[in-house]
Coordinates of C-alpha atoms in Angstrom, one line a residue:
Chain A
X886 CA 4.1 32.4 -14.2
X887 CA 0.8 34.1 -13.5
X888 CA 0.6 35.0 -17.2
X889 CA 0.6 31.4 -18.2
X890 CA -2.8 30.7 -19.4
X891 CA -4.9 28.2 -17.6
X892 CA -7.1 26.3 -19.7
X893 CA -9.7 24.3 -18.1
X894 CA -11.0 21.3 -19.7
X895 CA -13.9 19.3 -18.5
X896 CA -13.2 15.7 -18.9
X897 CA -15.7 13.8 -21.1
X898 CA -16.5 10.3 -20.0
X899 CA -12.9 9.3 -19.9
X900 CA -11.3 9.2 -17.1
X901 CA -10.0 10.6 -14.0
X902 CA -13.1 9.1 -12.6
X903 CA -16.3 8.0 -14.0
X904 CA -18.1 11.2 -13.1
X905 CA -18.5 13.4 -16.1
X906 CA -18.0 16.9 -14.7
X907 CA -16.3 16.6 -11.4
X908 CA -12.8 17.5 -12.4
X909 CA -11.0 20.3 -14.2
X910 CA -7.7 19.7 -15.8
X911 CA -5.1 22.5 -15.8
X912 CA -1.6 22.6 -16.9
X913 CA -0.6 22.3 -13.3
X914 CA -2.8 19.4 -12.2
X915 CA -6.3 18.3 -11.6
X916 CA -8.9 20.2 -9.5
X917 CA -11.6 18.1 -8.0
X918 CA -15.0 19.6 -7.4
X919 CA -17.2 16.6 -6.9
X920 CA -20.3 17.5 -5.0
X921 CA -20.0 15.1 -2.2
X922 CA -23.1 16.2 -0.4
X923 CA -25.3 16.4 -3.4
X924 CA -27.3 13.3 -4.2
X925 CA -27.2 12.4 -7.9
X926 CA -29.9 10.7 -9.9
X927 CA -29.0 7.1 -9.1
X928 CA -29.2 5.3 -12.4
X929 CA -26.5 2.9 -11.7
X930 CA -25.9 0.7 -8.6
X931 CA -24.5 2.9 -5.9
X932 CA -21.1 1.5 -4.9
X933 CA -20.2 1.9 -1.3
X934 CA -16.8 1.5 0.2
X935 CA -16.3 -2.0 1.5
X936 CA -13.8 -1.0 4.3
X937 CA -13.8 1.0 7.4
X938 CA -17.4 0.0 8.3
X939 CA -18.6 1.3 11.7
X940 CA -19.2 -1.5 14.1
X941 CA -21.8 -1.6 16.9
X942 CA -20.4 -1.7 20.5
X943 CA -20.7 -5.5 20.9
X944 CA -18.5 -6.0 17.9
X945 CA -16.2 -3.0 18.2
X946 CA -15.0 -3.9 21.6
X947 CA -12.4 -6.2 20.0
X948 CA -9.9 -4.9 17.6
X949 CA -8.5 -7.0 14.8
X950 CA -5.0 -7.9 16.0
X951 CA -2.1 -6.5 14.0
X952 CA 1.1 -8.5 14.3
X953 CA 4.5 -6.8 13.6
X954 CA 7.7 -8.4 12.2
X955 CA 11.0 -6.6 11.8
X956 CA 12.9 -7.0 8.5
X957 CA 15.9 -5.5 6.6
X958 CA 14.5 -3.3 3.8
X959 CA 17.4 -3.8 1.5
X960 CA 17.5 -7.6 1.8
X961 CA 15.1 -10.3 0.6
X962 CA 13.0 -11.3 3.6
X963 CA 10.6 -14.2 4.2
X964 CA 8.3 -13.9 7.1
X965 CA 5.8 -16.5 8.3
X966 CA 3.0 -15.0 10.4
X967 CA 1.1 -16.4 13.3
X968 CA -1.8 -17.6 11.2
X969 CA 0.4 -19.0 8.4
X970 CA 0.7 -16.3 5.8
X971 CA 4.1 -16.5 4.3
X972 CA 5.4 -13.2 2.9
X973 CA 8.4 -12.8 0.7
X974 CA 9.7 -9.3 0.3
X975 CA 12.2 -8.4 -2.4
X976 CA 15.0 -6.0 -1.5
X977 CA 14.6 -2.3 -1.8
X978 CA 10.8 -2.5 -2.2
X979 CA 9.7 0.4 -0.1
X980 CA 9.5 4.2 -0.5
X981 CA 9.1 7.0 2.0
X982 CA 6.0 9.2 1.6
X983 CA 8.0 11.6 -0.6
X984 CA 8.7 8.6 -2.9
X985 CA 12.5 8.4 -2.0
X986 CA 13.7 4.8 -1.6
X987 CA 13.7 3.6 2.1
X988 CA 16.5 1.7 3.7
X989 CA 17.3 0.2 7.1
X990 CA 15.0 -1.8 9.3
X991 CA 11.2 -1.8 8.6
X992 CA 8.3 -3.4 10.4
X993 CA 5.8 -5.5 8.5
X994 CA 2.4 -5.4 10.1
X995 CA -0.1 -8.0 9.1
X996 CA -3.8 -8.2 9.7
X997 CA -5.1 -11.7 9.0
X998 CA -8.7 -12.8 8.8
X999 CA -9.3 -16.5 8.7
X1000 CA -12.4 -17.1 10.8
X1001 CA -15.9 -15.6 11.3
X1002 CA -15.1 -13.7 14.5
X1003 CA -12.3 -11.8 12.7
X1004 CA -14.5 -11.0 9.8
X1005 CA -17.0 -9.5 12.4
X1006 CA -14.4 -7.2 13.9
X1007 CA -12.5 -6.3 10.7
X1008 CA -15.2 -3.9 9.5
X1009 CA -14.9 -5.0 5.8
X1010 CA -17.8 -6.1 3.6
X1011 CA -17.6 -8.3 0.6
X1012 CA -19.6 -7.2 -2.3
X1013 CA -17.8 -7.5 -5.6
X1014 CA -19.1 -5.4 -8.5
X1015 CA -18.2 -7.2 -11.7
X1016 CA -17.6 -5.8 -15.2
X1017 CA -21.3 -5.5 -15.8
X1018 CA -21.6 -3.7 -12.5
X1019 CA -23.6 -6.6 -11.0
X1020 CA -23.6 -7.3 -7.3
X1021 CA -21.7 -10.5 -6.4
X1022 CA -21.5 -11.5 -2.8
X1023 CA -18.2 -13.3 -1.9
X1024 CA -18.1 -16.6 -0.2
X1025 CA -14.9 -16.2 1.7
X1026 CA -11.6 -18.0 2.0
X1027 CA -9.6 -15.6 4.1
X1028 CA -8.4 -12.0 3.9
X1029 CA -5.2 -10.1 4.8
X1030 CA -3.7 -6.7 4.8
X1031 CA 0.0 -5.7 4.9
X1032 CA 1.3 -2.4 6.2
X1033 CA 5.0 -1.4 6.4
X1034 CA 6.3 1.2 8.8
X1035 CA 9.7 2.6 9.7
X1036 CA 9.4 4.2 13.1
X1037 CA 6.1 5.9 12.8
X1038 CA 6.3 6.6 9.1
X1039 CA 4.2 4.5 6.8
X1040 CA 6.1 3.3 3.8
X1041 CA 4.6 2.6 0.3
X1042 CA 5.5 -0.2 -2.0
X1043 CA 7.6 0.8 -5.0
X1044 CA 5.8 0.4 -8.2
X1045 CA 8.2 -2.0 -9.8
X1046 CA 8.2 -4.4 -6.8
X1047 CA 5.9 -7.1 -5.8
X1048 CA 5.5 -9.0 -2.5
X1049 CA 4.8 -12.7 -2.9
X1050 CA 2.4 -14.2 -0.5
X1051 CA 1.2 -17.8 0.3
X1052 CA -2.1 -17.7 2.2
X1053 CA -3.5 -20.8 4.0
X1054 CA -6.0 -22.6 1.7
X1055 CA -9.2 -22.2 3.8
X1056 CA -11.4 -23.7 1.1
X1057 CA -9.6 -26.6 -0.4
X1058 CA -10.9 -27.8 -3.7
X1059 CA -13.1 -24.7 -4.3
X1060 CA -12.8 -22.3 -7.2
X1061 CA -11.6 -19.4 -5.2
X1062 CA -10.6 -16.1 -6.9
X1063 CA -8.1 -13.5 -5.6
X1064 CA -9.4 -10.0 -5.0
X1065 CA -7.8 -6.7 -4.1
X1066 CA -9.5 -3.7 -2.4
X1067 CA -8.8 -0.7 -4.7
X1068 CA -8.4 2.9 -3.6
X1069 CA -12.1 3.5 -4.0
X1070 CA -12.8 0.8 -1.4
X1071 CA -14.1 -1.6 -4.0
X1072 CA -13.1 -5.2 -4.5
X1073 CA -11.4 -5.8 -7.8
X1074 CA -10.7 -9.2 -9.3
X1075 CA -6.9 -9.7 -9.4
X1076 CA -6.4 -13.4 -10.3
X1077 CA -9.1 -15.8 -11.3
X1078 CA -9.0 -19.4 -10.0
X1079 CA -6.7 -21.3 -12.3
X1080 CA -4.3 -18.4 -12.9
X1081 CA -2.4 -18.6 -9.6
X1082 CA -0.6 -21.4 -7.9
X1083 CA -2.2 -23.6 -5.3
X1084 CA -0.3 -26.1 -3.2
X1085 CA -2.1 -29.2 -2.1
X1086 CA -0.2 -31.1 0.7
X1087 CA 0.3 -34.8 0.5
X1088 CA -0.1 -35.2 4.2
X1089 CA -3.7 -36.2 5.1
X1090 CA -5.6 -34.6 8.0
X1091 CA -6.7 -36.7 11.0
X1092 CA -8.8 -36.2 14.0
X1093 CA -6.2 -34.1 15.8
X1094 CA -4.6 -32.2 12.9
X1095 CA -6.2 -30.5 10.0
X1096 CA -3.6 -29.8 7.4
X1097 CA -4.0 -27.4 4.6
X1098 CA -1.9 -26.1 1.7
X1099 CA -1.6 -22.6 0.3
X1100 CA -2.8 -20.3 -2.4
X1101 CA -0.2 -18.0 -3.9
X1102 CA -0.8 -14.3 -4.6
X1103 CA 1.1 -11.1 -5.1
X1104 CA 0.7 -7.8 -3.4
X1105 CA 1.2 -4.8 -5.7
X1106 CA 0.0 -2.2 -3.3
X1107 CA -0.6 -2.2 0.3
X1108 CA -4.3 -2.7 0.9
X1109 CA -6.7 -5.5 1.7
X1110 CA -6.5 -8.7 -0.3
X1111 CA -9.2 -11.5 -0.1
X1112 CA -9.7 -14.9 -1.4
X1113 CA -13.4 -15.6 -2.3
X1114 CA -15.9 -17.1 -4.6
X1115 CA -18.3 -14.6 -6.2
X1116 CA -22.0 -15.5 -6.1
X1117 CA -24.5 -13.7 -8.3
X1118 CA -27.4 -15.7 -7.1
X1119 CA -28.4 -15.5 -3.4
X1120 CA -31.3 -16.0 -1.2
X1121 CA -32.5 -13.4 1.3
X1122 CA -33.5 -13.3 4.9
X1123 CA -36.1 -11.2 6.6
X1124 CA -35.3 -10.4 10.2
X1125 CA -37.5 -8.5 12.7
X1126 CA -37.0 -7.7 16.3
X1127 CA -38.9 -6.6 19.3
X1128 CA -37.8 -4.5 22.3
X1129 CA -40.0 -5.8 25.2
X1130 CA -37.7 -4.3 27.9
X1131 CA -37.7 -0.9 26.1
X1132 CA -33.9 -0.7 26.2
X1133 CA -33.1 -0.6 22.5
X1134 CA -31.1 2.2 20.9
X1135 CA -31.9 3.8 17.6
X1136 CA -29.6 2.0 15.2
X1137 CA -29.1 -1.7 14.8
X1138 CA -26.3 -3.7 13.2
X1139 CA -27.3 -7.2 12.0
X1140 CA -24.7 -9.8 11.1
X1141 CA -25.0 -13.3 9.7
X1142 CA -22.1 -15.6 9.6
X1143 CA -21.7 -18.9 7.9
X1144 CA -21.3 -22.0 10.1
X1145 CA -20.6 -24.7 7.5
X1146 CA -18.7 -22.4 5.2
X1147 CA -17.1 -19.0 5.5
X1148 CA -19.4 -16.1 4.7
X1149 CA -20.3 -12.9 6.5
X1150 CA -23.0 -10.3 5.8
X1151 CA -23.4 -7.1 7.8
X1152 CA -25.9 -4.2 7.6
X1153 CA -27.1 -1.3 9.6
X1154 CA -30.7 0.0 9.9
X1155 CA -32.7 2.3 12.1
X1156 CA -35.9 0.2 11.6
X1157 CA -37.0 -2.9 13.4
X1158 CA -36.6 -5.1 10.4
X1159 CA -34.0 -5.7 7.8
X1160 CA -33.4 -7.8 4.7
X1161 CA -30.1 -9.6 4.5
X1162 CA -28.5 -11.7 1.8
X1163 CA -27.3 -15.2 2.3
X1164 CA -26.1 -18.1 0.2
X1165 CA -28.6 -20.9 -0.6
X1166 CA -28.6 -24.2 1.3
X1167 CA -26.1 -23.1 3.9
X1168 CA -26.1 -22.9 7.7
X1169 CA -25.9 -19.6 9.5
X1170 CA -26.0 -17.9 12.8
X1171 CA -27.3 -14.4 13.2
X1172 CA -26.3 -11.6 15.6
X1173 CA -27.8 -8.2 16.3
X1174 CA -26.3 -5.4 18.2
X1175 CA -27.6 -1.9 18.7
X1176 CA -25.8 1.4 19.2
X1177 CA -26.2 1.2 23.0
X1178 CA -24.6 -2.2 23.1
X1179 CA -27.8 -4.3 23.5
X1180 CA -27.9 -7.5 21.5
X1181 CA -29.9 -10.5 20.3
X1182 CA -28.9 -13.7 18.5
X1183 CA -30.5 -16.4 16.5
X1184 CA -29.2 -20.0 16.8
X1185 CA -28.3 -22.0 13.7
X1186 CA -30.7 -22.0 10.8
X1187 CA -30.4 -23.3 7.3
X1188 CA -31.3 -21.3 4.2
X1189 CA -33.4 -22.7 1.3
X1190 CA -32.6 -23.0 -2.4
X1191 CA -35.1 -20.2 -3.3
X1192 CA -33.7 -17.2 -5.0
X1193 CA -34.0 -13.8 -3.3
X1194 CA -32.0 -10.6 -3.6
X1195 CA -31.7 -8.3 -0.6
X1196 CA -31.2 -5.2 -2.8
X1197 CA -34.3 -5.7 -4.9
X1198 CA -37.8 -4.7 -3.6
X1199 CA -40.3 -7.2 -2.2
X1200 CA -42.2 -9.1 -4.9
X1201 CA -43.7 -12.5 -5.3
X1202 CA -40.7 -13.8 -7.2
X1203 CA -38.1 -12.3 -4.8
X1204 CA -38.0 -14.7 -2.0
X1205 CA -37.5 -13.7 1.7
X1206 CA -36.9 -16.4 4.3
X1207 CA -38.7 -15.1 7.4
X1208 CA -36.7 -15.8 10.5
X1209 CA -38.1 -16.0 14.1
X1210 CA -38.5 -12.6 15.8
X1211 CA -35.6 -11.5 17.9
X1212 CA -35.8 -10.0 21.3
X1213 CA -33.4 -7.3 22.3
X1214 CA -31.6 -7.9 25.6
X1215 CA -28.8 -6.3 27.6
X1216 CA -25.5 -7.7 26.7
X1217 CA -23.8 -9.3 29.7
X1218 CA -20.6 -7.2 29.9
X1219 CA -18.6 -10.0 31.5
X1220 CA -18.6 -11.8 28.2
X1221 CA -16.4 -9.0 26.8
X1222 CA -13.6 -10.1 29.1
X1223 CA -11.7 -11.8 26.3
X1224 CA -12.0 -13.0 22.7
X1225 CA -12.5 -16.5 23.8
X1226 CA -15.3 -15.7 26.3
X1227 CA -17.0 -13.6 23.7
X1228 CA -16.8 -16.3 21.0
X1229 CA -18.0 -18.9 23.4
X1230 CA -20.9 -16.8 24.6
X1231 CA -21.9 -15.9 21.1
X1232 CA -21.2 -19.5 19.8
X1233 CA -18.9 -18.2 17.1
X1234 CA -17.0 -21.1 15.6
X1235 CA -13.2 -21.1 15.3
X1236 CA -11.2 -22.3 12.4
X1237 CA -8.2 -24.5 13.2
X1238 CA -5.6 -25.7 10.7
X1239 CA -1.9 -26.3 10.3
X1240 CA -0.4 -24.9 7.1
X1241 CA 2.1 -26.8 5.0
X1242 CA 4.2 -25.1 2.4
X1243 CA 5.4 -26.5 -0.9
X1244 CA 9.1 -26.3 -0.1
X1245 CA 8.7 -27.1 3.6
X1246 CA 6.3 -30.0 3.7
Chain B
X1297 CA -58.3 30.4 2.7
X1298 CA -56.0 29.8 5.7
X1299 CA -56.0 26.1 5.0
X1300 CA -55.0 26.7 1.3
X1301 CA -52.1 28.9 2.4
X1302 CA -50.8 26.3 4.9
X1303 CA -51.2 23.6 2.3
X1304 CA -49.2 25.7 -0.1
X1305 CA -46.5 26.3 2.5
X1306 CA -46.3 22.5 3.1
X1307 CA -46.1 21.7 -0.6
X1308 CA -43.8 24.4 -1.8
X1309 CA -40.4 22.8 -0.7
X1310 CA -41.3 19.6 -2.6
X1311 CA -42.4 21.6 -5.6
X1312 CA -39.1 23.5 -5.6
X1313 CA -37.1 20.3 -5.2
X1314 CA -39.0 18.8 -8.1
X1315 CA -38.3 21.8 -10.2
X1316 CA -34.6 21.9 -9.3
X1317 CA -34.4 18.2 -10.3
X1318 CA -35.8 19.3 -13.7
X1319 CA -33.1 22.0 -14.0
X1320 CA -30.4 19.5 -13.1
X1321 CA -31.8 17.3 -15.9
X1322 CA -31.5 20.2 -18.3
X1323 CA -27.9 20.6 -17.3
X1324 CA -27.2 16.9 -17.8
X1325 CA -28.8 17.1 -21.2
X1326 CA -26.5 20.0 -22.2
X1327 CA -29.4 22.5 -22.3
X1328 CA -27.2 25.1 -20.5
X1329 CA -28.9 28.3 -21.6
X1330 CA -32.3 27.0 -20.7
X1331 CA -31.1 25.9 -17.3
X1332 CA -29.5 29.3 -16.6
X1333 CA -32.6 31.1 -17.7
X1334 CA -34.8 29.0 -15.4
X1335 CA -32.4 29.4 -12.4
X1336 CA -32.2 33.2 -13.0
X1337 CA -35.9 33.5 -12.2
X1338 CA -34.6 33.3 -8.6
X1339 CA -37.4 31.1 -7.3
X1340 CA -35.1 28.2 -6.2
X1341 CA -33.4 29.8 -3.2
X1342 CA -29.8 29.0 -2.1
X1343 CA -29.9 25.6 -3.8
X1344 CA -30.7 27.2 -7.1
X1345 CA -28.1 29.8 -6.8
X1346 CA -25.5 27.2 -6.0
X1347 CA -26.5 25.2 -9.0
X1348 CA -26.3 28.3 -11.2
X1349 CA -22.8 29.1 -10.0
X1350 CA -21.8 25.6 -10.7
X1351 CA -23.1 25.8 -14.2
X1352 CA -21.3 29.1 -14.8
X1353 CA -18.1 27.5 -13.5
X1354 CA -18.4 24.4 -15.7
X1355 CA -19.0 26.6 -18.7
X1356 CA -16.2 29.1 -18.2
X1357 CA -18.5 32.0 -17.2
X1358 CA -16.1 32.6 -14.4
X1359 CA -17.0 36.2 -13.4
X1360 CA -20.6 35.3 -13.1
X1361 CA -19.7 32.2 -11.0
X1362 CA -17.4 34.2 -8.8
X1363 CA -20.2 36.8 -8.1
X1364 CA -22.5 34.1 -6.8
X1365 CA -20.0 32.0 -4.9
X1366 CA -18.6 35.1 -3.1
X1367 CA -22.1 36.0 -1.9
X1368 CA -23.3 32.5 -1.2
X1369 CA -20.3 30.6 0.5
X1370 CA -20.2 32.7 3.7
X1371 CA -23.9 31.9 4.4
X1372 CA -23.7 28.3 3.3
X1373 CA -20.4 27.7 5.1
X1374 CA -19.9 24.4 3.3
X1375 CA -16.6 22.8 2.1
X1376 CA -18.0 22.2 -1.4
X1377 CA -19.0 25.9 -1.9
X1378 CA -15.6 27.2 -0.8
X1379 CA -13.8 24.5 -2.9
X1380 CA -15.7 25.7 -6.1
X1381 CA -15.2 29.3 -5.2
X1382 CA -11.4 28.6 -4.9
X1383 CA -11.4 26.8 -8.3
X1384 CA -13.2 29.8 -9.9
X1385 CA -10.7 32.2 -8.3
X1386 CA -7.7 30.1 -9.5
X1387 CA -9.2 30.0 -13.0
X1388 CA -9.3 33.8 -12.9
X1389 CA -5.6 33.8 -11.7
X1390 CA -6.7 35.3 -8.4
X1391 CA -4.3 33.0 -6.6
X1392 CA -4.1 34.6 -3.1
X1393 CA -7.9 34.6 -3.0
X1394 CA -8.0 31.0 -4.2
X1395 CA -5.5 30.0 -1.5
X1396 CA -7.7 31.6 1.2
X1397 CA -10.8 29.9 -0.1
X1398 CA -9.1 26.5 -0.3
X1399 CA -7.9 27.0 3.3
X1400 CA -11.5 27.8 4.4
X1401 CA -12.7 24.7 2.6
X1402 CA -10.1 22.6 4.4
X1403 CA -11.0 24.2 7.7
X1404 CA -14.6 23.1 7.2
X1405 CA -13.8 19.6 6.0
X1406 CA -10.2 18.6 5.6
X1407 CA -9.6 16.2 2.8
X1408 CA -6.8 15.1 0.6
X1409 CA -8.2 16.3 -2.7
X1410 CA -8.6 19.9 -1.4
X1411 CA -5.1 19.9 0.0
X1412 CA -3.9 18.7 -3.4
X1413 CA -5.8 21.6 -5.1
X1414 CA -4.3 24.1 -2.6
X1415 CA -0.8 22.8 -3.4
X1416 CA -1.4 23.5 -7.1
X1417 CA -2.4 27.1 -6.3
X1418 CA 0.6 27.6 -4.1
X1419 CA 2.7 26.5 -7.1
X1420 CA 0.8 28.8 -9.4
X1421 CA 1.5 31.6 -7.0
X1422 CA 5.2 30.8 -6.9
X1423 CA 5.2 29.4 -3.4
X1424 CA 7.2 26.2 -4.2
X1425 CA 8.0 25.0 -0.7
X1426 CA 4.5 25.4 0.5
X1427 CA 3.3 23.6 -2.6
X1428 CA 5.5 20.6 -1.9
X1429 CA 4.6 20.5 1.8
X1430 CA 0.9 20.7 1.0
X1431 CA 1.2 17.9 -1.7
X1432 CA 2.8 15.7 0.9
X1433 CA 0.1 16.5 3.4
X1434 CA -2.5 15.3 0.7
X1435 CA -0.5 12.2 0.1
X1436 CA -0.3 11.5 3.9
X1437 CA -4.1 11.7 4.1
X1438 CA -4.7 9.6 1.0
X1439 CA -1.6 7.6 0.1
X1440 CA -3.5 5.7 -2.5
X1441 CA -5.5 8.6 -3.9
X1442 CA -5.2 9.0 -7.6
X1443 CA -5.6 12.7 -7.9
X1444 CA -3.1 13.6 -5.1
X1445 CA -0.5 11.4 -6.7
X1446 CA -1.1 12.7 -10.2
X1447 CA -0.9 16.3 -8.9
X1448 CA 2.3 15.6 -7.0
X1449 CA 3.7 13.9 -10.1
X1450 CA 3.0 17.0 -12.2
X1451 CA 4.5 19.2 -9.5
X1452 CA 7.7 17.1 -9.5
X1453 CA 7.9 17.4 -13.3
X1454 CA 7.4 21.2 -13.1
X1455 CA 10.2 21.3 -10.5
X1456 CA 12.4 19.1 -12.7
X1457 CA 12.6 16.1 -10.3
X1458 CA 12.0 13.7 -13.1
X1459 CA 13.1 10.4 -11.6
X1460 CA 10.8 10.8 -8.6
X1461 CA 8.0 12.1 -10.8
X1462 CA 8.3 8.9 -12.9
X1463 CA 8.0 6.7 -9.8
X1464 CA 4.9 8.6 -8.7
X1465 CA 3.1 8.6 -12.1
X1466 CA 4.0 5.0 -12.7
X1467 CA 2.5 4.0 -9.4
X1468 CA -0.8 5.6 -10.6
X1469 CA -0.7 4.0 -14.0
X1470 CA 0.0 0.6 -12.6
X1471 CA -3.5 0.7 -11.0
X1472 CA -5.4 2.4 -13.8
X1473 CA -4.3 2.3 -17.4
X1474 CA -6.8 4.9 -18.6
X1475 CA -5.3 8.1 -17.1
X1476 CA -4.3 10.1 -20.1
X1477 CA -3.1 13.0 -17.9
X1478 CA -0.5 10.7 -16.2
X1479 CA 0.5 9.4 -19.6
X1480 CA 1.1 12.9 -20.8
X1481 CA 3.4 13.8 -17.9
X1482 CA 5.3 10.5 -18.2
X1483 CA 5.8 11.5 -21.9
X1484 CA 7.0 14.9 -20.8
X1485 CA 9.5 13.3 -18.4
X1486 CA 10.9 11.1 -21.2
X1487 CA 11.0 14.1 -23.6
X1488 CA 13.0 16.1 -21.1
X1489 CA 15.4 13.2 -20.8
X1490 CA 15.6 13.2 -24.6
X1491 CA 14.1 9.7 -24.7
X1492 CA 12.0 10.7 -27.6
X1493 CA 10.7 7.3 -28.7
X1494 CA 9.5 6.4 -25.2
X1495 CA 7.9 9.9 -25.0
X1496 CA 6.1 9.3 -28.2
X1497 CA 4.7 6.0 -26.9
X1498 CA 3.2 7.8 -23.9
X1499 CA 1.8 10.7 -26.0
X1500 CA 0.2 8.3 -28.4
X1501 CA -1.3 6.3 -25.6
X1502 CA -2.7 9.4 -24.0
X1503 CA -4.2 10.6 -27.3
X1504 CA -5.8 7.2 -27.8
X1505 CA -7.4 7.5 -24.4
X1506 CA -8.6 11.1 -24.8
X1507 CA -8.3 12.6 -28.3
X1508 CA -9.9 15.8 -27.2
X1509 CA -7.3 17.3 -24.9
X1510 CA -5.3 20.0 -26.7
X1511 CA -2.1 19.7 -24.6
X1512 CA -1.4 16.1 -25.7
X1513 CA -1.1 17.3 -29.3
X1514 CA 1.0 20.3 -28.3
X1515 CA 3.6 18.1 -26.6
X1516 CA 3.6 15.6 -29.4
X1517 CA 4.1 18.5 -31.8
X1518 CA 7.2 19.6 -29.8
X1519 CA 8.4 16.0 -30.0
X1520 CA 7.9 15.7 -33.7
X1521 CA 9.8 19.0 -34.1
X1522 CA 12.7 17.7 -32.1
X1523 CA 12.8 14.6 -34.2
X1524 CA 12.8 16.8 -37.4
X1525 CA 9.4 15.5 -38.4
X1526 CA 8.0 19.0 -39.3
X1527 CA 4.9 18.0 -41.2
X1528 CA 3.5 15.8 -38.3
X1529 CA 4.5 18.6 -35.9
X1530 CA 2.5 21.2 -37.9
X1531 CA -0.5 18.8 -38.2
X1532 CA -0.5 18.4 -34.4
X1533 CA -0.3 22.2 -33.9
X1534 CA -3.3 22.5 -36.1
X1535 CA -5.1 20.1 -33.8
X1536 CA -4.2 22.2 -30.8
X1537 CA -5.7 25.3 -32.5
X1538 CA -8.8 23.4 -33.3
X1539 CA -9.3 22.1 -29.8
X1540 CA -8.3 25.3 -28.0
X1541 CA -8.5 28.3 -30.5
X1542 CA -7.5 30.8 -27.8
X1543 CA -4.2 29.1 -27.0
X1544 CA -1.1 31.2 -27.1
X1545 CA 1.4 28.3 -27.4
X1546 CA 1.3 27.1 -31.0
X1547 CA 2.3 30.3 -32.8
X1548 CA 5.8 30.4 -31.5
X1549 CA 6.5 26.8 -32.4
X1550 CA 5.0 27.1 -35.8
X1551 CA 7.2 30.1 -36.5
X1552 CA 10.3 28.2 -35.6
X1553 CA 9.3 25.2 -37.7
X1554 CA 8.6 27.4 -40.7
X1555 CA 12.0 29.0 -40.3
X1556 CA 13.7 25.6 -40.2
X1557 CA 11.8 24.4 -43.3
X1558 CA 13.0 27.6 -45.2
X1559 CA 16.6 26.9 -44.1
X1560 CA 16.2 23.2 -45.3
X1561 CA 14.8 24.4 -48.6
X1562 CA 17.8 26.7 -49.1
X1563 CA 20.2 23.9 -48.4

């Protein structure tokens, strides 16, 4: 075996990844020697992972709930989750980590994000880099992630199997696309609006009940999926803060959430000002939390129609909406007692609806 | 005078970093000799040495790379340095040394890709069980990682577990259609199962993605030979020789084909 010649071949521009010289192909596999600690000349937009974002203490206190549902792996199963996601699993769809087919009872765990508070604690951002590598911010219409375990062993979805999902339609009438978070942590467009089925219920909403239909999607591998509307054009917000009580930490996380629509932008900084993106002509609320758990908020404000990009430098034609200066304060710990107290204290709106399904209306 | 000296001290790191940027640019532009010459002046410190070793490694000057990495890595104590040292050692078929260096890299910063590389070297060293265990460790750390899955797929092919290898490689290709290496090994699986037409589809697809990798032509040559298409087989062997003149694989196949052609002529 040792005599077998190893021939190393540096991949050109095609493709194990887009890096030119970070891999060597042998007749036994691929060696990766990307210089992860070496900054490269940044000619293209630097793509960052969208998931696993670190959250400041005020936001990280609450974990996004994960609900579990038992099912028989070798039978077709339909599961309706607490927030209305309906999941249909074909039989024999899962593999053990060594790629052998799994059998017996599995547990389907679902993370569902349908409202601003859940976006805040999910630690997932929503930039979509399109084919031209342009930054698109997503106006949101819900997000979910499915995981499957047997005992403590994570199962993977078999390549030839697909899970069907019906997700509550949180933006009825809007041209919402379906996205998947790929293994590099980037959102990729899976289905454009018009290429997947939408169910619009006959039943009309009234003062007590808000009815909504579903958007259908498929799950081909187990990661985050999101419904959203990509926006190339945004406005930008300039936020500054002061620390009169001298209590602030070193790093600050600033979050804006949409009030009259679903959107969510989050950034970290170690300075006392930050530029954030926002959609034009929309209402938002803003939250700041530092690494010591101090906070500040800004009540509702409305953005203008002027175009501004947070990722481009200041210039006369790159608009910044200057917001009132924030003052850092100690976060009253008692408001961390429960999700509801936190949401009420922070004035974070809830989203309520009742889902109707095509075959069950 | 003192002030000038202090000013020089303050400025020198930025001058060096500016210069090293220029050397990196030379490397990006393919001006390898010029880059090596500049780095060999020795004025760039550890960063320069590291870059020099990397250039040697990328350009198959393995002994030179090994010399620098061996000296540099214990003082830098970084994952990336030990990872590159290990790849150099594996390239030189110093498998036990490569195993040690990969282990050191993992100790400094465990990650799936390095486990996957370590698994390959275990296999090269004939330690099959350790190889499989280490592949599975890499997959556990990055279940969606492309490289750990491809490498595990290749391992399964090498250990003749074709059906599972097919599942693994298909799972990668369903996410990214431009992975010629995964296409190659799917082709090999079909070839081993004597499904020659499907194998040909995969080899052709792989060559379409990357026409510069010699092994794709080598396997297609074997396939053409099996199908009795000797002229296409010889043409592909010719491509292998062009792309990898030092290869030792083509001659034996060529001899067999020529022998068969003679037999056919006699008939």
